[in-house]
Amino acid sequence: MAMQHTRPGRVFTLRFIPPAQQTLLDSPEEHILKAVAPGRRANRYGREWIVGQTVLEVDGSSAPRVLTGRIGFQGESGTAEIWDDELQDFVPTAIPSGLTAPFAIDLVTLSAAMQPRGSVIKINSLIGAFEALLNADGERWRLEGLKRPMSLAEWKETVSKVVSVKFTIREPNPHYHGARDLEEIMNDFESEVIQLEARNEKKGINTQADFLLETEAHIGRGYGEGEYHGVRGEGSDAHETVYSTRVGAEEESEEVPVDPDTGEVPSDELRGVLAKAQLGENNDTHGQRVERPETDRPISR
């Protein structure tokens, strides 16, 4: 019997930011439709991300509006020892590795709703995969949180303590700008990418530590990303908040019911989250008011 998924899924809302210098031959909508098409692939950190089948909703004038679908990865296959009744023995069997995450993209406002999948597909991984697809031809698209961007320094001012931080750090080009401790660690490991994590649930970590500040400056120059977990409020009012340097804002998610068979948030629920997040923000990327059609009809791509 297949496992039933009962826990709700977390859905994040994001915004697609086109290049500052508009060098695209296509409009932003056309570029997204080409980049996020079924079968398109992008490689990041040993994972091959692939776009699955998509559905394009159009408004009454046949103009594209919302693109829904799934993106997933294929990893290296593992091996499991599976019992064989005929041989009466355990047999090594290749087990494929992979998982998918659903998404919905509003092509009018260039905003999106996405569902990470537990610890396997995190929101930072999804952002990186979509940026790789969009920038395959050397463009400079990026994704950020739909809510007002917030600097790391601003976020730190809102929390009573930072209980953990996880860094993904990349080798710079051409140098470390004085981050000697970080440079020494990278050189000792002879690594292009390393991941570091610091945690202190009780007291919180020292956010003024020299190494942490060096690493934050290195990431600020574009050579990695960080995920911070902090506590806001005191006593019974205390709650956790998460800041992502990749999103450039406090991570904000909504819990949404999932399909019990797949664990994925259905596309209509994603569209609902997106519409809810955009209430009062119905502007396009140039700040112009967008009249939203009342009815849509889906078209499979």
mmCIF file of C-alpha atoms in Angstrom:
data_model
loop_
_atom_site.group_PDB
_atom_site.id
_atom_site.type_symbol
_atom_site.label_atom_id
_atom_site.label_comp_id
_atom_site.label_asym_id
_atom_site.label_seq_id
_atom_site.Cartn_x
_atom_site.Cartn_y
_atom_site.Cartn_z
ATOM 1 C CA MET A 1 0.000 0.000 0.000
ATOM 2 C CA ALA A 2 1.400 3.394 -0.985
ATOM 3 C CA MET A 3 2.201 5.872 1.753
ATOM 4 C CA GLN A 4 -0.420 8.581 2.258
ATOM 5 C CA HIS A 5 0.825 12.145 2.692
ATOM 6 C CA THR A 6 -1.106 13.963 5.410
ATOM 7 C CA ARG A 7 1.126 16.892 6.350
ATOM 8 C CA PRO A 8 0.434 20.167 4.491
ATOM 9 C CA GLY A 9 2.994 21.485 2.011
ATOM 10 C CA ARG A 10 4.886 24.746 2.395
ATOM 11 C CA VAL A 11 4.468 27.148 -0.523
ATOM 12 C CA PHE A 12 6.752 30.140 -1.113
ATOM 13 C CA THR A 13 5.947 33.153 -3.289
ATOM 14 C CA LEU A 14 8.690 34.695 -5.409
ATOM 15 C CA ARG A 15 9.224 37.296 -8.105
ATOM 16 C CA PHE A 16 11.140 36.875 -11.387
ATOM 17 C CA ILE A 17 13.467 39.838 -12.003
ATOM 18 C CA PRO A 18 14.577 40.304 -15.660
ATOM 19 C CA PRO A 19 18.049 41.687 -16.481
ATOM 20 C CA ALA A 20 18.497 45.352 -15.558
ATOM 21 C CA GLN A 21 19.728 46.066 -19.071
ATOM 22 C CA GLN A 22 17.028 44.733 -21.357
ATOM 23 C CA THR A 23 19.008 42.796 -23.970
ATOM 24 C CA LEU A 24 16.449 40.076 -24.539
ATOM 25 C CA LEU A 25 15.178 39.535 -28.058
ATOM 26 C CA ASP A 26 11.991 38.123 -26.536
ATOM 27 C CA SER A 27 9.661 39.717 -24.018
ATOM 28 C CA PRO A 28 10.056 38.498 -20.396
ATOM 29 C CA GLU A 29 6.950 36.338 -20.809
ATOM 30 C CA GLU A 30 8.287 34.744 -24.003
ATOM 31 C CA HIS A 31 11.689 34.146 -22.413
ATOM 32 C CA ILE A 32 10.131 32.351 -19.442
ATOM 33 C CA LEU A 33 7.971 30.187 -21.710
ATOM 34 C CA LYS A 34 11.043 29.119 -23.701
ATOM 35 C CA ALA A 35 13.269 28.575 -20.652
ATOM 36 C CA VAL A 36 10.647 26.702 -18.616
ATOM 37 C CA ALA A 37 9.473 24.358 -21.364
ATOM 38 C CA PRO A 38 9.015 20.577 -21.016
ATOM 39 C CA GLY A 39 12.342 18.788 -21.303
ATOM 40 C CA ARG A 40 14.537 21.829 -20.625
ATOM 41 C CA ARG A 41 17.503 20.915 -18.395
ATOM 42 C CA ALA A 42 19.991 22.608 -16.092
ATOM 43 C CA ASN A 43 22.824 21.176 -13.996
ATOM 44 C CA ARG A 44 23.613 22.419 -10.476
ATOM 45 C CA TYR A 45 25.863 20.773 -7.895
ATOM 46 C CA GLY A 46 25.597 17.306 -9.423
ATOM 47 C CA ARG A 47 21.839 17.424 -9.949
ATOM 48 C CA GLU A 48 20.286 17.481 -13.389
ATOM 49 C CA TRP A 49 17.076 19.499 -13.133
ATOM 50 C CA ILE A 50 14.408 18.822 -15.765
ATOM 51 C CA VAL A 51 11.135 20.616 -16.481
ATOM 52 C CA GLY A 52 8.158 18.267 -16.760
ATOM 53 C CA GLN A 53 4.905 18.796 -18.631
ATOM 54 C CA THR A 54 3.353 22.236 -18.173
ATOM 55 C CA VAL A 55 -0.096 23.770 -18.578
ATOM 56 C CA LEU A 56 -0.518 27.319 -19.839
ATOM 57 C CA GLU A 57 -3.613 29.232 -18.839
ATOM 58 C CA VAL A 58 -4.709 32.037 -21.126
ATOM 59 C CA ASP A 59 -7.189 34.860 -20.624
ATOM 60 C CA GLY A 60 -10.168 35.692 -22.812
ATOM 61 C CA SER A 61 -7.958 37.356 -25.430
ATOM 62 C CA SER A 62 -5.740 34.233 -25.678
ATOM 63 C CA ALA A 63 -2.851 36.070 -24.000
ATOM 64 C CA PRO A 64 -0.679 33.810 -21.775
ATOM 65 C CA ARG A 65 -1.272 34.295 -18.082
ATOM 66 C CA VAL A 66 -0.288 31.462 -15.680
ATOM 67 C CA LEU A 67 2.140 28.598 -16.340
ATOM 68 C CA THR A 68 1.886 25.579 -14.024
ATOM 69 C CA GLY A 69 3.964 22.428 -13.950
ATOM 70 C CA ARG A 70 6.639 20.467 -12.134
ATOM 71 C CA ILE A 71 10.406 20.605 -12.046
ATOM 72 C CA GLY A 72 12.511 17.753 -10.731
ATOM 73 C CA PHE A 73 15.979 16.304 -10.636
ATOM 74 C CA GLN A 74 17.693 13.082 -11.472
ATOM 75 C CA GLY A 75 20.547 12.086 -9.195
ATOM 76 C CA GLU A 76 22.950 9.177 -9.160
ATOM 77 C CA SER A 77 21.199 5.846 -8.659
ATOM 78 C CA GLY A 78 21.754 4.050 -5.386
ATOM 79 C CA THR A 79 21.734 0.331 -4.647
ATOM 80 C CA ALA A 80 19.450 -1.609 -2.322
ATOM 81 C CA GLU A 81 19.428 -5.281 -1.345
ATOM 82 C CA ILE A 82 16.002 -6.574 -2.464
ATOM 83 C CA TRP A 83 14.647 -10.025 -1.596
ATOM 84 C CA ASP A 84 14.119 -12.384 -4.570
ATOM 85 C CA ASP A 85 11.613 -15.218 -3.927
ATOM 86 C CA GLU A 86 12.931 -17.370 -6.787
ATOM 87 C CA LEU A 87 16.576 -17.132 -5.723
ATOM 88 C CA GLN A 88 15.681 -17.137 -2.026
ATOM 89 C CA ASP A 89 18.309 -14.487 -1.484
ATOM 90 C CA PHE A 90 18.862 -10.726 -1.397
ATOM 91 C CA VAL A 91 19.840 -9.261 -4.770
ATOM 92 C CA PRO A 92 21.592 -5.887 -5.350
ATOM 93 C CA THR A 93 19.110 -3.682 -7.211
ATOM 94 C CA ALA A 94 19.630 -0.211 -8.696
ATOM 95 C CA ILE A 95 17.288 2.385 -7.169
ATOM 96 C CA PRO A 96 16.841 5.612 -9.170
ATOM 97 C CA SER A 97 17.104 8.897 -7.301
ATOM 98 C CA GLY A 98 14.836 11.845 -7.998
ATOM 99 C CA LEU A 99 11.991 14.065 -6.816
ATOM 100 C CA THR A 100 9.752 16.786 -8.261
ATOM 101 C CA ALA A 101 8.387 20.120 -7.034
ATOM 102 C CA PRO A 102 5.289 21.892 -8.431
ATOM 103 C CA PHE A 103 5.217 25.540 -9.457
ATOM 104 C CA ALA A 104 2.900 28.232 -10.826
ATOM 105 C CA ILE A 105 4.217 31.317 -12.661
ATOM 106 C CA ASP A 106 2.104 34.394 -13.391
ATOM 107 C CA LEU A 107 3.417 35.665 -16.724
ATOM 108 C CA VAL A 108 1.710 39.041 -16.306
ATOM 109 C CA THR A 109 3.221 40.037 -12.946
ATOM 110 C CA LEU A 110 6.286 37.721 -13.262
ATOM 111 C CA SER A 111 5.557 36.237 -9.838
ATOM 112 C CA ALA A 112 5.531 32.577 -8.813
ATOM 113 C CA ALA A 113 4.437 30.094 -6.159
ATOM 114 C CA MET A 114 6.622 27.029 -5.531
ATOM 115 C CA GLN A 115 6.558 24.074 -3.145
ATOM 116 C CA PRO A 116 9.898 22.798 -1.788
ATOM 117 C CA ARG A 117 9.954 19.080 -0.903
ATOM 118 C CA GLY A 118 11.217 18.662 2.649
ATOM 119 C CA SER A 119 14.971 18.432 3.079
ATOM 120 C CA VAL A 120 15.512 17.044 -0.448
ATOM 121 C CA ILE A 121 14.405 20.061 -2.506
ATOM 122 C CA LYS A 122 14.760 23.308 -0.559
ATOM 123 C CA ILE A 123 13.585 26.710 -1.728
ATOM 124 C CA ASN A 124 17.176 27.818 -2.407
ATOM 125 C CA SER A 125 17.636 24.794 -4.677
ATOM 126 C CA LEU A 126 14.477 25.652 -6.615
ATOM 127 C CA ILE A 127 15.558 29.261 -7.026
ATOM 128 C CA GLY A 128 18.960 28.146 -8.285
ATOM 129 C CA ALA A 129 17.412 25.693 -10.746
ATOM 130 C CA PHE A 130 15.065 28.294 -12.238
ATOM 131 C CA GLU A 131 17.846 30.883 -12.463
ATOM 132 C CA ALA A 132 20.023 28.334 -14.269
ATOM 133 C CA LEU A 133 17.234 27.667 -16.777
ATOM 134 C CA LEU A 134 16.581 31.367 -17.345
ATOM 135 C CA ASN A 135 20.277 32.228 -17.650
ATOM 136 C CA ALA A 136 21.315 29.331 -19.886
ATOM 137 C CA ASP A 137 22.179 31.765 -22.699
ATOM 138 C CA GLY A 138 24.144 34.163 -20.505
ATOM 139 C CA GLU A 139 21.264 36.321 -19.314
ATOM 140 C CA ARG A 140 21.174 37.729 -15.775
ATOM 141 C CA TRP A 141 17.736 36.862 -14.442
ATOM 142 C CA ARG A 142 17.238 36.411 -10.706
ATOM 143 C CA LEU A 143 14.477 35.455 -8.281
ATOM 144 C CA GLU A 144 13.653 37.157 -5.000
ATOM 145 C CA GLY A 145 10.939 36.996 -2.353
ATOM 146 C CA LEU A 146 7.604 38.491 -3.344
ATOM 147 C CA LYS A 147 7.441 40.514 -0.144
ATOM 148 C CA ARG A 148 9.573 43.629 0.377
ATOM 149 C CA PRO A 149 13.289 42.764 0.123
ATOM 150 C CA MET A 150 15.125 42.997 3.453
ATOM 151 C CA SER A 151 18.867 43.141 4.053
ATOM 152 C CA LEU A 152 20.523 40.633 6.367
ATOM 153 C CA ALA A 153 21.444 43.455 8.751
ATOM 154 C CA GLU A 154 17.797 44.589 8.894
ATOM 155 C CA TRP A 155 16.639 41.051 9.610
ATOM 156 C CA LYS A 156 19.154 40.578 12.425
ATOM 157 C CA GLU A 157 17.743 43.672 14.120
ATOM 158 C CA THR A 158 14.312 42.003 14.300
ATOM 159 C CA VAL A 159 15.399 38.811 16.122
ATOM 160 C CA SER A 160 16.453 38.195 19.720
ATOM 161 C CA LYS A 161 19.017 35.582 18.676
ATOM 162 C CA VAL A 162 20.282 33.699 15.637
ATOM 163 C CA VAL A 163 20.197 30.000 16.500
ATOM 164 C CA SER A 164 21.744 28.587 13.330
ATOM 165 C CA VAL A 165 23.301 29.513 10.021
ATOM 166 C CA LYS A 166 24.133 27.308 7.047
ATOM 167 C CA PHE A 167 26.497 28.545 4.350
ATOM 168 C CA THR A 168 27.139 27.264 0.840
ATOM 169 C CA ILE A 169 30.413 28.947 -0.155
ATOM 170 C CA ARG A 170 31.956 29.046 -3.621
ATOM 171 C CA GLU A 171 35.514 29.746 -4.706
ATOM 172 C CA PRO A 172 35.856 33.405 -5.778
ATOM 173 C CA ASN A 173 37.160 34.893 -8.989
ATOM 174 C CA PRO A 174 39.774 36.201 -8.670
ATOM 175 C CA HIS A 175 40.486 36.555 -4.897
ATOM 176 C CA TYR A 176 39.074 36.583 -1.336
ATOM 177 C CA HIS A 177 39.345 40.326 -0.549
ATOM 178 C CA GLY A 178 41.095 39.722 2.775
ATOM 179 C CA ALA A 179 38.924 36.827 4.011
ATOM 180 C CA ARG A 180 42.050 34.941 5.087
ATOM 181 C CA ASP A 181 40.434 32.349 7.367
ATOM 182 C CA LEU A 182 37.927 31.407 4.690
ATOM 183 C CA GLU A 183 40.637 31.311 2.031
ATOM 184 C CA GLU A 184 42.754 29.004 4.198
ATOM 185 C CA ILE A 185 39.881 26.575 4.708
ATOM 186 C CA MET A 186 39.019 26.494 0.997
ATOM 187 C CA ASN A 187 42.653 25.988 0.019
ATOM 188 C CA ASP A 188 43.231 23.267 2.631
ATOM 189 C CA PHE A 189 40.295 21.287 1.266
ATOM 190 C CA GLU A 190 41.207 22.117 -2.352
ATOM 191 C CA SER A 191 37.477 22.594 -2.832
ATOM 192 C CA GLU A 192 35.492 24.767 -5.227
ATOM 193 C CA VAL A 193 32.392 24.609 -2.986
ATOM 194 C CA ILE A 194 31.996 23.892 0.729
ATOM 195 C CA GLN A 195 29.042 23.861 3.133
ATOM 196 C CA LEU A 196 29.372 25.011 6.742
ATOM 197 C CA GLU A 197 26.797 25.042 9.532
ATOM 198 C CA ALA A 198 26.865 26.641 12.992
ATOM 199 C CA ARG A 199 24.164 26.055 15.620
ATOM 200 C CA ASN A 200 23.407 27.022 19.228
ATOM 201 C CA GLU A 201 19.729 26.588 20.087
ATOM 202 C CA LYS A 202 20.070 27.751 23.695
ATOM 203 C CA LYS A 203 22.167 30.912 23.583
ATOM 204 C CA GLY A 204 22.346 31.693 19.884
ATOM 205 C CA ILE A 205 25.515 31.953 17.824
ATOM 206 C CA ASN A 206 27.937 34.883 17.945
ATOM 207 C CA THR A 207 26.894 36.933 14.927
ATOM 208 C CA GLN A 208 29.945 39.191 15.319
ATOM 209 C CA ALA A 209 32.503 36.388 14.988
ATOM 210 C CA ASP A 210 35.279 37.379 12.578
ATOM 211 C CA PHE A 211 34.914 34.248 10.462
ATOM 212 C CA LEU A 212 31.149 34.696 10.149
ATOM 213 C CA LEU A 213 31.536 38.338 9.083
ATOM 214 C CA GLU A 214 34.236 37.369 6.557
ATOM 215 C CA THR A 215 31.949 34.710 5.108
ATOM 216 C CA GLU A 216 28.963 37.065 4.925
ATOM 217 C CA ALA A 217 31.050 39.615 3.027
ATOM 218 C CA HIS A 218 32.257 36.862 0.661
ATOM 219 C CA ILE A 219 28.661 35.770 -0.001
ATOM 220 C CA GLY A 220 27.654 39.395 -0.451
ATOM 221 C CA ARG A 221 30.087 39.549 -3.378
ATOM 222 C CA GLY A 222 28.117 36.775 -5.085
ATOM 223 C CA TYR A 223 30.093 33.673 -4.082
ATOM 224 C CA GLY A 224 27.527 31.620 -2.192
ATOM 225 C CA GLU A 225 24.409 31.835 -0.100
ATOM 226 C CA GLY A 226 23.366 31.610 3.536
ATOM 227 C CA GLU A 227 20.282 30.469 5.419
ATOM 228 C CA TYR A 228 19.732 31.917 8.901
ATOM 229 C CA HIS A 229 17.297 30.706 11.573
ATOM 230 C CA GLY A 230 16.420 33.179 14.302
ATOM 231 C CA VAL A 231 13.982 33.633 17.178
ATOM 232 C CA ARG A 232 11.629 36.601 17.294
ATOM 233 C CA GLY A 233 9.726 37.485 20.464
ATOM 234 C CA GLU A 234 10.051 36.175 24.023
ATOM 235 C CA GLY A 235 8.453 33.404 26.071
ATOM 236 C CA SER A 236 5.157 32.084 24.755
ATOM 237 C CA ASP A 237 5.247 34.648 21.931
ATOM 238 C CA ALA A 238 8.599 33.422 20.587
ATOM 239 C CA HIS A 239 8.580 31.988 17.061
ATOM 240 C CA GLU A 240 11.152 31.014 14.451
ATOM 241 C CA THR A 241 11.946 33.140 11.433
ATOM 242 C CA VAL A 242 14.172 32.218 8.487
ATOM 243 C CA TYR A 243 16.238 34.564 6.319
ATOM 244 C CA SER A 244 17.704 33.541 2.967
ATOM 245 C CA THR A 245 20.426 35.520 1.230
ATOM 246 C CA ARG A 246 19.341 33.821 -1.997
ATOM 247 C CA VAL A 247 15.806 35.227 -1.695
ATOM 248 C CA GLY A 248 17.069 38.523 -0.257
ATOM 249 C CA ALA A 249 14.219 38.560 2.250
ATOM 250 C CA GLU A 250 12.697 36.779 5.183
ATOM 251 C CA GLU A 251 11.366 33.465 3.945
ATOM 252 C CA GLU A 252 7.592 33.485 4.158
ATOM 253 C CA SER A 253 5.553 30.416 3.347
ATOM 254 C CA GLU A 254 1.962 29.265 3.553
ATOM 255 C CA GLU A 255 0.859 25.765 4.518
ATOM 256 C CA VAL A 256 -1.407 24.261 1.866
ATOM 257 C CA PRO A 257 -3.124 20.830 1.592
ATOM 258 C CA VAL A 258 -1.318 18.314 -0.617
ATOM 259 C CA ASP A 259 -2.369 15.440 -2.815
ATOM 260 C CA PRO A 260 -2.282 12.489 -0.360
ATOM 261 C CA ASP A 261 -0.820 10.160 -3.004
ATOM 262 C CA THR A 262 2.030 12.372 -4.270
ATOM 263 C CA GLY A 263 2.675 14.834 -1.447
ATOM 264 C CA GLU A 264 2.537 17.685 -3.956
ATOM 265 C CA VAL A 265 0.384 20.801 -3.727
ATOM 266 C CA PRO A 266 -2.157 20.722 -6.616
ATOM 267 C CA SER A 267 -1.805 23.387 -9.304
ATOM 268 C CA ASP A 268 -5.130 25.028 -8.433
ATOM 269 C CA GLU A 269 -3.942 25.478 -4.828
ATOM 270 C CA LEU A 270 -0.712 27.060 -6.092
ATOM 271 C CA ARG A 271 -2.693 29.464 -8.245
ATOM 272 C CA GLY A 272 -4.801 30.316 -5.200
ATOM 273 C CA VAL A 273 -1.729 31.098 -3.095
ATOM 274 C CA LEU A 274 -0.359 33.260 -5.901
ATOM 275 C CA ALA A 275 -3.609 35.191 -6.297
ATOM 276 C CA LYS A 276 -3.858 35.702 -2.534
ATOM 277 C CA ALA A 277 -0.275 36.981 -2.316
ATOM 278 C CA GLN A 278 -0.920 39.458 -5.119
ATOM 279 C CA LEU A 279 -3.996 41.088 -3.593
ATOM 280 C CA GLY A 280 -3.178 44.767 -3.443
ATOM 281 C CA GLU A 281 -0.065 44.176 -5.572
ATOM 282 C CA ASN A 282 -1.636 43.800 -9.020
ATOM 283 C CA ASN A 283 1.132 45.658 -10.807
ATOM 284 C CA ASP A 284 3.426 44.478 -13.559
ATOM 285 C CA THR A 285 7.217 44.699 -13.302
ATOM 286 C CA HIS A 286 7.095 48.312 -14.509
ATOM 287 C CA GLY A 287 4.705 49.346 -11.720
ATOM 288 C CA GLN A 288 1.684 49.636 -14.006
ATOM 289 C CA ARG A 289 -1.731 48.467 -12.847
ATOM 290 C CA VAL A 290 -2.759 45.128 -14.368
ATOM 291 C CA GLU A 291 -6.402 44.374 -15.040
ATOM 292 C CA ARG A 292 -6.794 40.703 -14.136
ATOM 293 C CA PRO A 293 -9.289 38.663 -16.186
ATOM 294 C CA GLU A 294 -12.054 36.854 -14.315
ATOM 295 C CA THR A 295 -11.949 33.636 -16.302
ATOM 296 C CA ASP A 296 -9.173 31.512 -17.706
ATOM 297 C CA ARG A 297 -8.998 28.401 -19.776
ATOM 298 C CA PRO A 298 -6.075 25.952 -19.556
ATOM 299 C CA ILE A 299 -4.064 24.761 -22.524
ATOM 300 C CA SER A 300 -1.646 21.832 -22.197
ATOM 301 C CA ARG A 301 1.779 22.410 -23.700
#
